[in-house]
Short mmCIF file of C-alpha atoms in Angstrom, two decimals:
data_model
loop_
_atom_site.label_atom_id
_atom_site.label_comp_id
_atom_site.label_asym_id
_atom_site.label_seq_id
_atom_site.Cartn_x
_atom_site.Cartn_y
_atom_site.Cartn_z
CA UNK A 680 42.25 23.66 61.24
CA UNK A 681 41.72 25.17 57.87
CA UNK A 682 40.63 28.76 57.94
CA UNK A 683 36.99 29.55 56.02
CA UNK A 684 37.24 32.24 53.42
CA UNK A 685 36.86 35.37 54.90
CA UNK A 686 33.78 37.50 54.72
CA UNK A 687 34.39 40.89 54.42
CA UNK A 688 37.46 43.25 53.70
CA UNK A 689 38.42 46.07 56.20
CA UNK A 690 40.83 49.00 55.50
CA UNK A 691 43.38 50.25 58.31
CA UNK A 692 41.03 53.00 58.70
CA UNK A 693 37.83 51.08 59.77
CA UNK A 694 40.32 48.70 61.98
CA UNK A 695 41.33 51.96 63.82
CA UNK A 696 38.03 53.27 64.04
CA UNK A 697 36.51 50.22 65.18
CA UNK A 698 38.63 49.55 67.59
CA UNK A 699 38.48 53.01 69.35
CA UNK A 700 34.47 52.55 69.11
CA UNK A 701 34.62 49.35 71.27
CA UNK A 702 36.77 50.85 73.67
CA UNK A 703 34.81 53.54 74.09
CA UNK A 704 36.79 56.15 72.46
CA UNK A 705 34.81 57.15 69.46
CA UNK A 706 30.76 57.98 69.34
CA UNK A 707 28.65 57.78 72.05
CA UNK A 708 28.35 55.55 75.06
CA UNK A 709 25.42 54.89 77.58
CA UNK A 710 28.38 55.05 80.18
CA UNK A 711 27.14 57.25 82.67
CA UNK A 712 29.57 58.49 85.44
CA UNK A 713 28.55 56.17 88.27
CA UNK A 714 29.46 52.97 89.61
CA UNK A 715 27.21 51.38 86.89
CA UNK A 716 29.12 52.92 84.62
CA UNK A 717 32.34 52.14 85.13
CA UNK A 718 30.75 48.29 85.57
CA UNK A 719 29.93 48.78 82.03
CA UNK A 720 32.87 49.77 80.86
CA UNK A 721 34.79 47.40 82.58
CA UNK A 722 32.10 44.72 80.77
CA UNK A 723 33.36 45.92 77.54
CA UNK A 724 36.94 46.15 77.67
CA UNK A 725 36.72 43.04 79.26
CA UNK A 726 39.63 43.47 81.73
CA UNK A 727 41.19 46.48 83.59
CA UNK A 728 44.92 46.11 84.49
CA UNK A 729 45.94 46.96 87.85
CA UNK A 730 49.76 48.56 88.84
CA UNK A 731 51.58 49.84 91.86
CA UNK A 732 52.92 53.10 90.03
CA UNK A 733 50.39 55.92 91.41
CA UNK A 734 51.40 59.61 89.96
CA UNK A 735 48.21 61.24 89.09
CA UNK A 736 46.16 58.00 90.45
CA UNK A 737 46.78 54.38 89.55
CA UNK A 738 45.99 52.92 86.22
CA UNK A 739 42.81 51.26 87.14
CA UNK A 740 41.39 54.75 87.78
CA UNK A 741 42.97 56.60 84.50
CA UNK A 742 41.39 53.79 82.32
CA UNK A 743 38.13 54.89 83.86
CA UNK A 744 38.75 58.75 83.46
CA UNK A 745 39.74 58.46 80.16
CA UNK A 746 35.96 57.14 78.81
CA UNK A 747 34.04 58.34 81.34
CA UNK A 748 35.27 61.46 82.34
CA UNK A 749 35.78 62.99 85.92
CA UNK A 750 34.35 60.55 88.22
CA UNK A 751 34.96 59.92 91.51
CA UNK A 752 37.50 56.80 93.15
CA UNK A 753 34.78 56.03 95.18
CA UNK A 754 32.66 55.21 92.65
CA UNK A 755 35.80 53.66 90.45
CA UNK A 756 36.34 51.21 93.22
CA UNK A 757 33.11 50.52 94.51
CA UNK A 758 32.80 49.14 90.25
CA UNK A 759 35.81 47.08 91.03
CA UNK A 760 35.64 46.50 94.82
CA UNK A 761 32.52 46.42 95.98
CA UNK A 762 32.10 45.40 99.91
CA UNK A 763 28.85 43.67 99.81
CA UNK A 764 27.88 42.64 96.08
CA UNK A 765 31.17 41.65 94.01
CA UNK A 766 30.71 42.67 90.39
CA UNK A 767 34.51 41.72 89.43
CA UNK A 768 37.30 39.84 91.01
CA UNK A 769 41.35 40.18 90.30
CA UNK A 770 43.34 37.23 87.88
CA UNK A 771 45.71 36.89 85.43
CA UNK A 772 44.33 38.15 82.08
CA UNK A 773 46.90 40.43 80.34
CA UNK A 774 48.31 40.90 83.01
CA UNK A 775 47.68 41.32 86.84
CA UNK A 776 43.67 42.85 85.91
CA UNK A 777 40.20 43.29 87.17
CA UNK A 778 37.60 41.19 85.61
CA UNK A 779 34.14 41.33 85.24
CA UNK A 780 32.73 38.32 87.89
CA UNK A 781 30.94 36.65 85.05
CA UNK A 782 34.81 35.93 83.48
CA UNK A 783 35.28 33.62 86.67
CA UNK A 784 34.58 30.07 84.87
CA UNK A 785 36.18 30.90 82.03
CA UNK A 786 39.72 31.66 83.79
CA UNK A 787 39.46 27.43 83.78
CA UNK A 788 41.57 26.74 81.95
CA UNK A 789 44.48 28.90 83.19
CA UNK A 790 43.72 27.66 86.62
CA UNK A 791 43.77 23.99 85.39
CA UNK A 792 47.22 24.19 83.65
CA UNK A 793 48.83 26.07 86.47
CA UNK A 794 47.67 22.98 88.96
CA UNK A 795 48.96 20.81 86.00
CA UNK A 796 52.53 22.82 86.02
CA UNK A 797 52.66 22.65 89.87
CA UNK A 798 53.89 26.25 90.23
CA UNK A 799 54.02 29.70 88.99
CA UNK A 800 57.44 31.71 90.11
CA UNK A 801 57.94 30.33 93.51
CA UNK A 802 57.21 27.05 95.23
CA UNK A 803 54.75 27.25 97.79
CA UNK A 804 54.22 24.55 100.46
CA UNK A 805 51.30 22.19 100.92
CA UNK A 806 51.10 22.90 104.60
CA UNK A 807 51.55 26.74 104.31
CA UNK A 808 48.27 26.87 102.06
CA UNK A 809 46.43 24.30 103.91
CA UNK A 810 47.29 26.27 106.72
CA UNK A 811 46.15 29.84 104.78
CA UNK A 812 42.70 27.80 103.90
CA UNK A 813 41.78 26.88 107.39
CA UNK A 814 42.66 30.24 108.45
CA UNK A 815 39.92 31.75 106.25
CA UNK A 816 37.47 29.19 106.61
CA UNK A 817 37.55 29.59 110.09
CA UNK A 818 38.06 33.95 110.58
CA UNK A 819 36.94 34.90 106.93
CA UNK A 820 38.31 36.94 104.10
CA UNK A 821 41.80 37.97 105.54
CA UNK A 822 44.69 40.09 103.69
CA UNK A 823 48.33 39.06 103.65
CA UNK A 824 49.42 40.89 106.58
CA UNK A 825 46.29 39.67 108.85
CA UNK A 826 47.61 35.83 107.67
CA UNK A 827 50.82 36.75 108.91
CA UNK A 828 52.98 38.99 107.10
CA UNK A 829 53.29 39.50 102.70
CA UNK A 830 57.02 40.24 103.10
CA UNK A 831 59.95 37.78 103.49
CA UNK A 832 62.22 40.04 105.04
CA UNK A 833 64.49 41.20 101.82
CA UNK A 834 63.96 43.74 99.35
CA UNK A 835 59.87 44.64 98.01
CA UNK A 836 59.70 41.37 95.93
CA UNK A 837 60.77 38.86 99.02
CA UNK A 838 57.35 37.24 99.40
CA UNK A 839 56.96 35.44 102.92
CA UNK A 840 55.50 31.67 102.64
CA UNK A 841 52.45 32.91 103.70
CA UNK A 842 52.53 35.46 100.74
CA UNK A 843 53.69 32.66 97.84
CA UNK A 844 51.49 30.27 99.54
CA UNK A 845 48.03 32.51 98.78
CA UNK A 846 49.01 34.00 95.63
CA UNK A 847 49.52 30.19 94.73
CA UNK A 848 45.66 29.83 96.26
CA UNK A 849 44.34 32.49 93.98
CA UNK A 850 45.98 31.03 90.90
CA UNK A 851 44.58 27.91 91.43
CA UNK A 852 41.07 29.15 92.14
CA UNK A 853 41.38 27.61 95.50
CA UNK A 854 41.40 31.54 96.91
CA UNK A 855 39.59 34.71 95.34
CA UNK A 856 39.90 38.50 95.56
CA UNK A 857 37.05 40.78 95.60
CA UNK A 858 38.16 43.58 97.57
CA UNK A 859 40.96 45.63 98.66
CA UNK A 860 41.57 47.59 101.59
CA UNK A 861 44.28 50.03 101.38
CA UNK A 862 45.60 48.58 98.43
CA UNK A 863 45.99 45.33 99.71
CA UNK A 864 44.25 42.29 98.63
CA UNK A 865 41.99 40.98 100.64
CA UNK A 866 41.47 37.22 100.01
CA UNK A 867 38.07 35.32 100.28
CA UNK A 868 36.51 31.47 99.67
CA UNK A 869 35.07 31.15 96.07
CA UNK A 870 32.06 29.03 97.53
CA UNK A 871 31.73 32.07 100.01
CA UNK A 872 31.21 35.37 97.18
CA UNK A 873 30.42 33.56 94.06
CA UNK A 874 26.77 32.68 92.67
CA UNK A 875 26.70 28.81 92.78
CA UNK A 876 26.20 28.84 88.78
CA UNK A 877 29.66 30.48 88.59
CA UNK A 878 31.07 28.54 91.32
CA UNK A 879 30.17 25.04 89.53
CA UNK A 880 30.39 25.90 85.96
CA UNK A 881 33.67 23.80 84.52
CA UNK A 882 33.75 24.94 80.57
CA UNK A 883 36.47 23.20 78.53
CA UNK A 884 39.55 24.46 77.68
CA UNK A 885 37.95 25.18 74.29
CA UNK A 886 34.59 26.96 75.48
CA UNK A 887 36.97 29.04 77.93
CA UNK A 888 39.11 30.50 74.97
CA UNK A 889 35.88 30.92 72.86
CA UNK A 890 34.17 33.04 75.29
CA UNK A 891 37.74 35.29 75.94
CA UNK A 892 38.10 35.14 71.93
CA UNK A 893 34.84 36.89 71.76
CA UNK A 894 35.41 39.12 74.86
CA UNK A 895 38.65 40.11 73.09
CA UNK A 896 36.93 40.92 69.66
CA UNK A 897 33.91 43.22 71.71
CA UNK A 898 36.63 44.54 72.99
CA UNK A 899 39.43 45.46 70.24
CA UNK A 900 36.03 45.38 67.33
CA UNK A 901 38.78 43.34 65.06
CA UNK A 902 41.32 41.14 65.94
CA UNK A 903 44.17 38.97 64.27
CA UNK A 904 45.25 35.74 65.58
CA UNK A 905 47.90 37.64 67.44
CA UNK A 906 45.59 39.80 69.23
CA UNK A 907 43.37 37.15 70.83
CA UNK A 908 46.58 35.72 71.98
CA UNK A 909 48.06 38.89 73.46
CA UNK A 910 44.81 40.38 74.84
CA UNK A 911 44.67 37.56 78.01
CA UNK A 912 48.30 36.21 77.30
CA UNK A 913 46.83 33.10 76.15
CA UNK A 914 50.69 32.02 76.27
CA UNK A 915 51.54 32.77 79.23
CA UNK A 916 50.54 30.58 82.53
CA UNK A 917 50.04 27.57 80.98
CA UNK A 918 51.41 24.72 80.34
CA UNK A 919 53.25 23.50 77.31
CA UNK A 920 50.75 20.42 77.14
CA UNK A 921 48.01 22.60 76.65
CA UNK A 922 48.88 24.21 73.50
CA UNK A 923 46.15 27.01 73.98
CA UNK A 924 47.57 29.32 71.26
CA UNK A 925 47.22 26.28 68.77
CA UNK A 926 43.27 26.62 69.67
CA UNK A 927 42.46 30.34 68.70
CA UNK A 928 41.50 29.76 65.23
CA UNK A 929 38.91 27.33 66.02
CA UNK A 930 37.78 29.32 69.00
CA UNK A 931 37.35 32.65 67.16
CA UNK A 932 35.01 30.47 64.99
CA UNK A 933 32.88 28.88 68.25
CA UNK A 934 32.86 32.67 69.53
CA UNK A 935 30.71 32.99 66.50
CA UNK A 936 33.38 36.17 65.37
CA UNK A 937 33.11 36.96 61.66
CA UNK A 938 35.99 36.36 59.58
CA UNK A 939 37.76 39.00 57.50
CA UNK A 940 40.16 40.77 55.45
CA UNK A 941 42.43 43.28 57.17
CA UNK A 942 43.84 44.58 53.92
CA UNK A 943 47.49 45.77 53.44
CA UNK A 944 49.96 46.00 55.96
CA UNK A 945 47.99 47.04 58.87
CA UNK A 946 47.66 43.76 60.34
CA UNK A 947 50.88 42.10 58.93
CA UNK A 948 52.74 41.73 61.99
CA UNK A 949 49.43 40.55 63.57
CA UNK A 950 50.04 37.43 61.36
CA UNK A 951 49.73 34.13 63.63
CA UNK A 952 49.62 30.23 63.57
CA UNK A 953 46.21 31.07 61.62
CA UNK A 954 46.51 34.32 60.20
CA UNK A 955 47.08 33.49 57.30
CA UNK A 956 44.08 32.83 54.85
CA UNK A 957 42.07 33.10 51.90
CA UNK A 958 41.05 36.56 50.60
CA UNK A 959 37.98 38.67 51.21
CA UNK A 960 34.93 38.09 49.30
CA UNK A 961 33.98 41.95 50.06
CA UNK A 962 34.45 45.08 51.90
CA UNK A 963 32.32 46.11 54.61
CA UNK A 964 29.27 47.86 53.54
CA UNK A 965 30.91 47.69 49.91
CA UNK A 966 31.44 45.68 47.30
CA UNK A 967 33.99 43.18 45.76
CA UNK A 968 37.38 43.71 46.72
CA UNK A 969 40.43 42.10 45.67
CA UNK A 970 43.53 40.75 48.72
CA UNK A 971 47.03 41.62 48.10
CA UNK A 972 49.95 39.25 49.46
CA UNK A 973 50.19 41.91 51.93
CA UNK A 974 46.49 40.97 53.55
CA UNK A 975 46.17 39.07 56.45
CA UNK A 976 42.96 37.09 57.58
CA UNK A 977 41.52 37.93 61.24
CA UNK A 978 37.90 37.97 62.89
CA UNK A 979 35.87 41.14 63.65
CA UNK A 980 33.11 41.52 66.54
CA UNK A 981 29.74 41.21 64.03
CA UNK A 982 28.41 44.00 65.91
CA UNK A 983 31.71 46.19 65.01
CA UNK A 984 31.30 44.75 61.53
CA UNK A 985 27.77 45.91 61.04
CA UNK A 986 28.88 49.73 62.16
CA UNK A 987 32.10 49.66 60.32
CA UNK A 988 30.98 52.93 58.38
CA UNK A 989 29.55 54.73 61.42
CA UNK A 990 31.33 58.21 63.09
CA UNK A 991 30.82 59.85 65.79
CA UNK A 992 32.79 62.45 68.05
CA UNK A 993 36.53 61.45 69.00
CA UNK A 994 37.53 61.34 73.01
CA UNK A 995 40.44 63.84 73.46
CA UNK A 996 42.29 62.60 76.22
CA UNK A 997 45.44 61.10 77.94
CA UNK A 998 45.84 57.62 78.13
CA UNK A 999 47.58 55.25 80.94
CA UNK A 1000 50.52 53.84 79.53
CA UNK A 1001 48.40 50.12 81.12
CA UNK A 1002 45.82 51.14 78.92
CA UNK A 1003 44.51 47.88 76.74
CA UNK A 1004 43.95 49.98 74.00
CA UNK A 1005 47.50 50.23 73.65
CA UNK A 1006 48.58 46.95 75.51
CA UNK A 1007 50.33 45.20 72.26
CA UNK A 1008 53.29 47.69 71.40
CA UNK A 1009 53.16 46.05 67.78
CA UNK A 1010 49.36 46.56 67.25
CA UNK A 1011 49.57 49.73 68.46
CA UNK A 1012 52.53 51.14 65.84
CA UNK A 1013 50.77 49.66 63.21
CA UNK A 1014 46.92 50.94 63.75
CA UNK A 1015 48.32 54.51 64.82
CA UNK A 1016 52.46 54.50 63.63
CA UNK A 1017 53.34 55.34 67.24
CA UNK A 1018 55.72 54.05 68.81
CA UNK A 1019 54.54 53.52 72.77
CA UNK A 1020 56.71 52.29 75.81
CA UNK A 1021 57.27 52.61 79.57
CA UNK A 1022 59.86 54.01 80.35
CA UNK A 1023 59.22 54.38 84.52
CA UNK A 1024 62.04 50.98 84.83
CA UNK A 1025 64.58 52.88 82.55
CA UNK A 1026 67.69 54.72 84.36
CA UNK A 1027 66.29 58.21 84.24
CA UNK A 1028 69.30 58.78 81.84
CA UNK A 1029 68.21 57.09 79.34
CA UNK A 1030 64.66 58.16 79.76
CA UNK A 1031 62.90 59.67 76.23
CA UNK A 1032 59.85 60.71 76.75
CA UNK A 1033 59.56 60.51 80.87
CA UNK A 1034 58.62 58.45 84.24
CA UNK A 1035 55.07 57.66 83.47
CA UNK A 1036 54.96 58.82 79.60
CA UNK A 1037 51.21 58.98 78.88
CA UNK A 1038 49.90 58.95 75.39
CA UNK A 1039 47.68 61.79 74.08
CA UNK A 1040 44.67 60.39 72.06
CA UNK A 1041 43.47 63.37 69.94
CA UNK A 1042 41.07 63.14 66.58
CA UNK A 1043 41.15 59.06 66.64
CA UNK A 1044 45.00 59.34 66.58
CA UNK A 1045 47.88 59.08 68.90
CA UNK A 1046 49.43 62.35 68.84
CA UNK A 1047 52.10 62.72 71.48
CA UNK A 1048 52.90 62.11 74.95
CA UNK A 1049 52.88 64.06 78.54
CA UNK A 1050 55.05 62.96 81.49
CA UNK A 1051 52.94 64.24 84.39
CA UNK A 1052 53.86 64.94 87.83
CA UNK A 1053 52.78 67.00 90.97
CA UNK A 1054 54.26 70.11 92.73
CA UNK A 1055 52.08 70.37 95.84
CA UNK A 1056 48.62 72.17 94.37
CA UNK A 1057 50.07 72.41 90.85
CA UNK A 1058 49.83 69.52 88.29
CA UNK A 1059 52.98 69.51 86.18
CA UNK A 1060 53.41 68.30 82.44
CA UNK A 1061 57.36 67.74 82.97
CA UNK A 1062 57.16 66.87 79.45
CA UNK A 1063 54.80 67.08 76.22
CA UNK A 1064 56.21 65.87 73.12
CA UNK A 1065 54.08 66.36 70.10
CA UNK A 1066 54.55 63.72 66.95
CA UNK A 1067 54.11 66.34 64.12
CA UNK A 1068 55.46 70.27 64.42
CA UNK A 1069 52.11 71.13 63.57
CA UNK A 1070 50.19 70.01 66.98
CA UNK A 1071 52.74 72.24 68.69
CA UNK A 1072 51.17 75.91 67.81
CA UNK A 1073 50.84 77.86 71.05
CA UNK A 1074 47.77 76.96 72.88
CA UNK A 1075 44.83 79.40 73.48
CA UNK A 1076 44.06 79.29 76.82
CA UNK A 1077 40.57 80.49 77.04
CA UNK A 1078 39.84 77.44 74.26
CA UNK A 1079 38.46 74.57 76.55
CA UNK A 1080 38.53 72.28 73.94
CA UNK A 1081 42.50 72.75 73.08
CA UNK A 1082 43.64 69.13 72.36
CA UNK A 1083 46.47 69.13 74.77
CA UNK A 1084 44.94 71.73 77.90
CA UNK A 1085 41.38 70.02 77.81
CA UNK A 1086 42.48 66.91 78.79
CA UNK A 1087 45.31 68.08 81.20
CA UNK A 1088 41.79 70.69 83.07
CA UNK A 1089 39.78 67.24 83.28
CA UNK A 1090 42.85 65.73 85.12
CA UNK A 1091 43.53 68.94 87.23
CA UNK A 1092 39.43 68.77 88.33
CA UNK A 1093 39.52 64.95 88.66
CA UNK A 1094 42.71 65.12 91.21
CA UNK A 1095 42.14 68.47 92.65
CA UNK A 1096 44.78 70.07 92.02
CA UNK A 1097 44.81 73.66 90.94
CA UNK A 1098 47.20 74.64 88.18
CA UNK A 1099 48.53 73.10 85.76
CA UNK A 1100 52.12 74.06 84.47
CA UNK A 1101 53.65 72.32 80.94
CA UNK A 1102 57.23 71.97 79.44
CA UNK A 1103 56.63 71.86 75.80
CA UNK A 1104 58.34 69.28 72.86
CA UNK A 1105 57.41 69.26 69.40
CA UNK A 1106 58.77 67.92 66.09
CA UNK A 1107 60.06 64.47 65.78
CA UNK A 1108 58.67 62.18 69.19
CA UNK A 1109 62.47 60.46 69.18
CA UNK A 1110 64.67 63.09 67.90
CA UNK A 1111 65.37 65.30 70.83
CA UNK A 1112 67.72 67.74 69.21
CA UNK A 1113 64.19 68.94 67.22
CA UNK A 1114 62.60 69.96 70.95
CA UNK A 1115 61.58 73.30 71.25
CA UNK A 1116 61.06 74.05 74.91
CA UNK A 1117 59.55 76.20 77.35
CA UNK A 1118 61.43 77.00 80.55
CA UNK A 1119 59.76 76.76 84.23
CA UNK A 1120 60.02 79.98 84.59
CA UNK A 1121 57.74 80.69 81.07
CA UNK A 1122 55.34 77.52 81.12
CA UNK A 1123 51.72 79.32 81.24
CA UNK A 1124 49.85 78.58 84.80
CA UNK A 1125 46.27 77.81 83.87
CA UNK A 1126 44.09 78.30 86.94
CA UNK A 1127 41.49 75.23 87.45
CA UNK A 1128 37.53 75.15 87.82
CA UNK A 1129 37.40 72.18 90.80
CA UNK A 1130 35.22 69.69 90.15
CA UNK A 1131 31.63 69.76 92.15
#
């Protein structure tokens, strides 16, 4: 469809800020540290994703932590698991995620393409899940093992039947998970923990990926036709039929998102099947301003719009490398010029920055990185690279508020550990004949307040 002409013009610098406003980084929040909170935040960013690798906790907590603060896993996974009133259930969005419940219908279309495609990775067997459905019809929800076993038999990724077969259930919609137990899912009926107008509502393909367009936007504040199809891998789990990616355009537009002007080269890689367009008729909060061939149209949140121009205090903290606000490596190098991978399935030979490499959000910017790790009551920063020589002056520590101890304290009270030890990098993040580093035997031990 043809794009409209774009209403407004935004600089690299409100993107950035925008973006770290709607995801809770920048000004204040009504987030309090509760359950209800995290349910909020989890209602904003739309989709929490979920992974095995545990150091200082799993991702699903550190994406809490890092907006909210110290609070509790209780509380994190009561938000996300609740035993007796389900406020979020587990699909594929970006990735393996947590969702807020009131996503369910619009997952649709995902769940009709996959029944359209006939399978995901593996085959499962009619009789296998018709067998898995009576099962929990007849002794309710039930995880893996309780069905009969997850594992095949071979190495950690051998699914059993039983395994494929529900996995197949809960892709199809057939199945749903509400709750874990130990880290395992623990599958459940739709009809059984769903309100019936969630259970019946059927959108259209194109109402689904208007609602996620505009969950996306709330979400990033302003998005390019790239974004809204990386932020729920609208490419991914579907079927070629479909064409969803070839329907973002026109479902930004239904979402009712505001077109715009993401001027210079910001957004160009961001540049899509529709992100191309016609220039901005003016800047936000501004007046008249004129695109370059560098420009690239995209769609902004109108509430992110309307507070373009607003500031407010920058979150200092560390970042899961799972967190969405730096999901897309490409968005990410371009809003903040830093270059962010995992590097936990790379031979520890080749390893740069560390295991679990988390990203140190400081003044609205990406700064550096800290590979963290435990040695029985101490928590150890194996490695903190800095981006610029200048973030690497020795820190103070009686200054709370020093950009790389503070957050590395609110970790140490959040985990209850007790020290906290740190190897220090600075100069160039991928140059590692500039490190300057501290030995073991000289890293400063910085005793810890526990958390009440």
């Amino acid at each position: 469809m043809h794009a409209p002409a774009a209403q407004a013009t935004v600089t690299a610098d409100e993107v950035r800020r925008m973006t770290l406003h709607a995801q809770g980084f920048l000004g204040a929040t009504s987030w309090g540290r509760s359950r209800a909170g995290v349910a909020a935040m989890l209602r904003r960013v739309g989709a929490v994703q979920l992974d095995t690798i545990s150091v200082l906790a799993r991702s699903h907590e550190l994406v809490a932590y890092a907006r909210l603060g110290p609070v509790g896993r209780e509380r994190i996974e009561q938000a996300y698991w609740h035993p007796a009133k389900p406020a979020a259930f587990e699909y594929w969005a970006h990735a393996a995620c947590v969702l807020p419940i009131e996503q369910w219908p619009f997952f649709a279309f995902r769940r009709r393409a996959l029944r359209a495609r006939g399978v995901r990775w593996q085959h499962s067997h009619q009789q296998t899940c018709e067998k898995v459905l009576a099962r929990l019809r007849a002794e309710g929800p039930l995880t893996a093992t309780q069905l009969g076993g997850a594992k095949g038999g071979g190495p950690w990724w051998d699914w059993s039947d039983i395994k494929i077969a529900v996995e197949w259930l809960l892709d199809t919609g057939d199945v749903i998970c509400v709750r874990r137990t130990g880290w395992r899912r623990v599958y459940d009926l739709p009809e059984r923990v769903l309100p019936g107008d969630l259970l019946h509502a059927e959108p259209s393909d194109l109402e689904c990926l208007a609602y996620l367009a505009g969950a996306a936007a709330r979400a990033l504040g302003v998005v390019t036709h790239a974004d809204l199809v990386d932020y729920h891998r609208l490419n991914d789990l579907t079927s070629e039929k479909a064409q969803h990616t070839r329907l973002v355009a026109e479902a930004a537009l239904a979402a009712g998102l505001t077109p715009v002007v993401i001027a210079g080269n910001q957004a160009r890689a961001g540049t899509g099947a529709a992100g191309k367009g016609a220039a901005g008729k003016g800047r936000a909060g501004t007046g008249r301003a004129r695109a370059s061939a560098a420009d690239v149209t995209g769609w902004a949140d109108p509430a992110a719009l309307a507070g373009a121009g607003s500031r407010g205090r920058n979150r200092v903290t560390l970042l899961s490398p799972f967190d969405s606000l730096v999901w897309d490596r490409r968005r990410t190098h371009r809003m903040f010029g830093f270059a962010h991978s995992l590097e936990a399935y790379v031979p520890k030979h080749k390893r740069v920055h560390g295991y679990f490499s988390m990203p140190l959000l400081a003044d609205g910017r990406l700064v550096g990185r800290v590979d963290p790790a435990r040695d029985g009551t101490t928590l150890v920063a194996r490695r903190v690279s800095l981006d610029k020589a200048a973030a690497a002056e020795p820190m103070n520590p009686r200054r709370e508020s020093s950009d790389m101890v503070s957050p590395c304290r609110r970790v140490i009270r959040k985990r209850g550990t007790r020290k906290f030890r740190e190897t220090l990098h600075h100069g160039s993040a991928d140059r590692e004949d500039q490190a300057v580093t501290r030995s073991k035997t000289q890293a400063r031990q910085v005793p810890c307040l526990m958390a009440s």
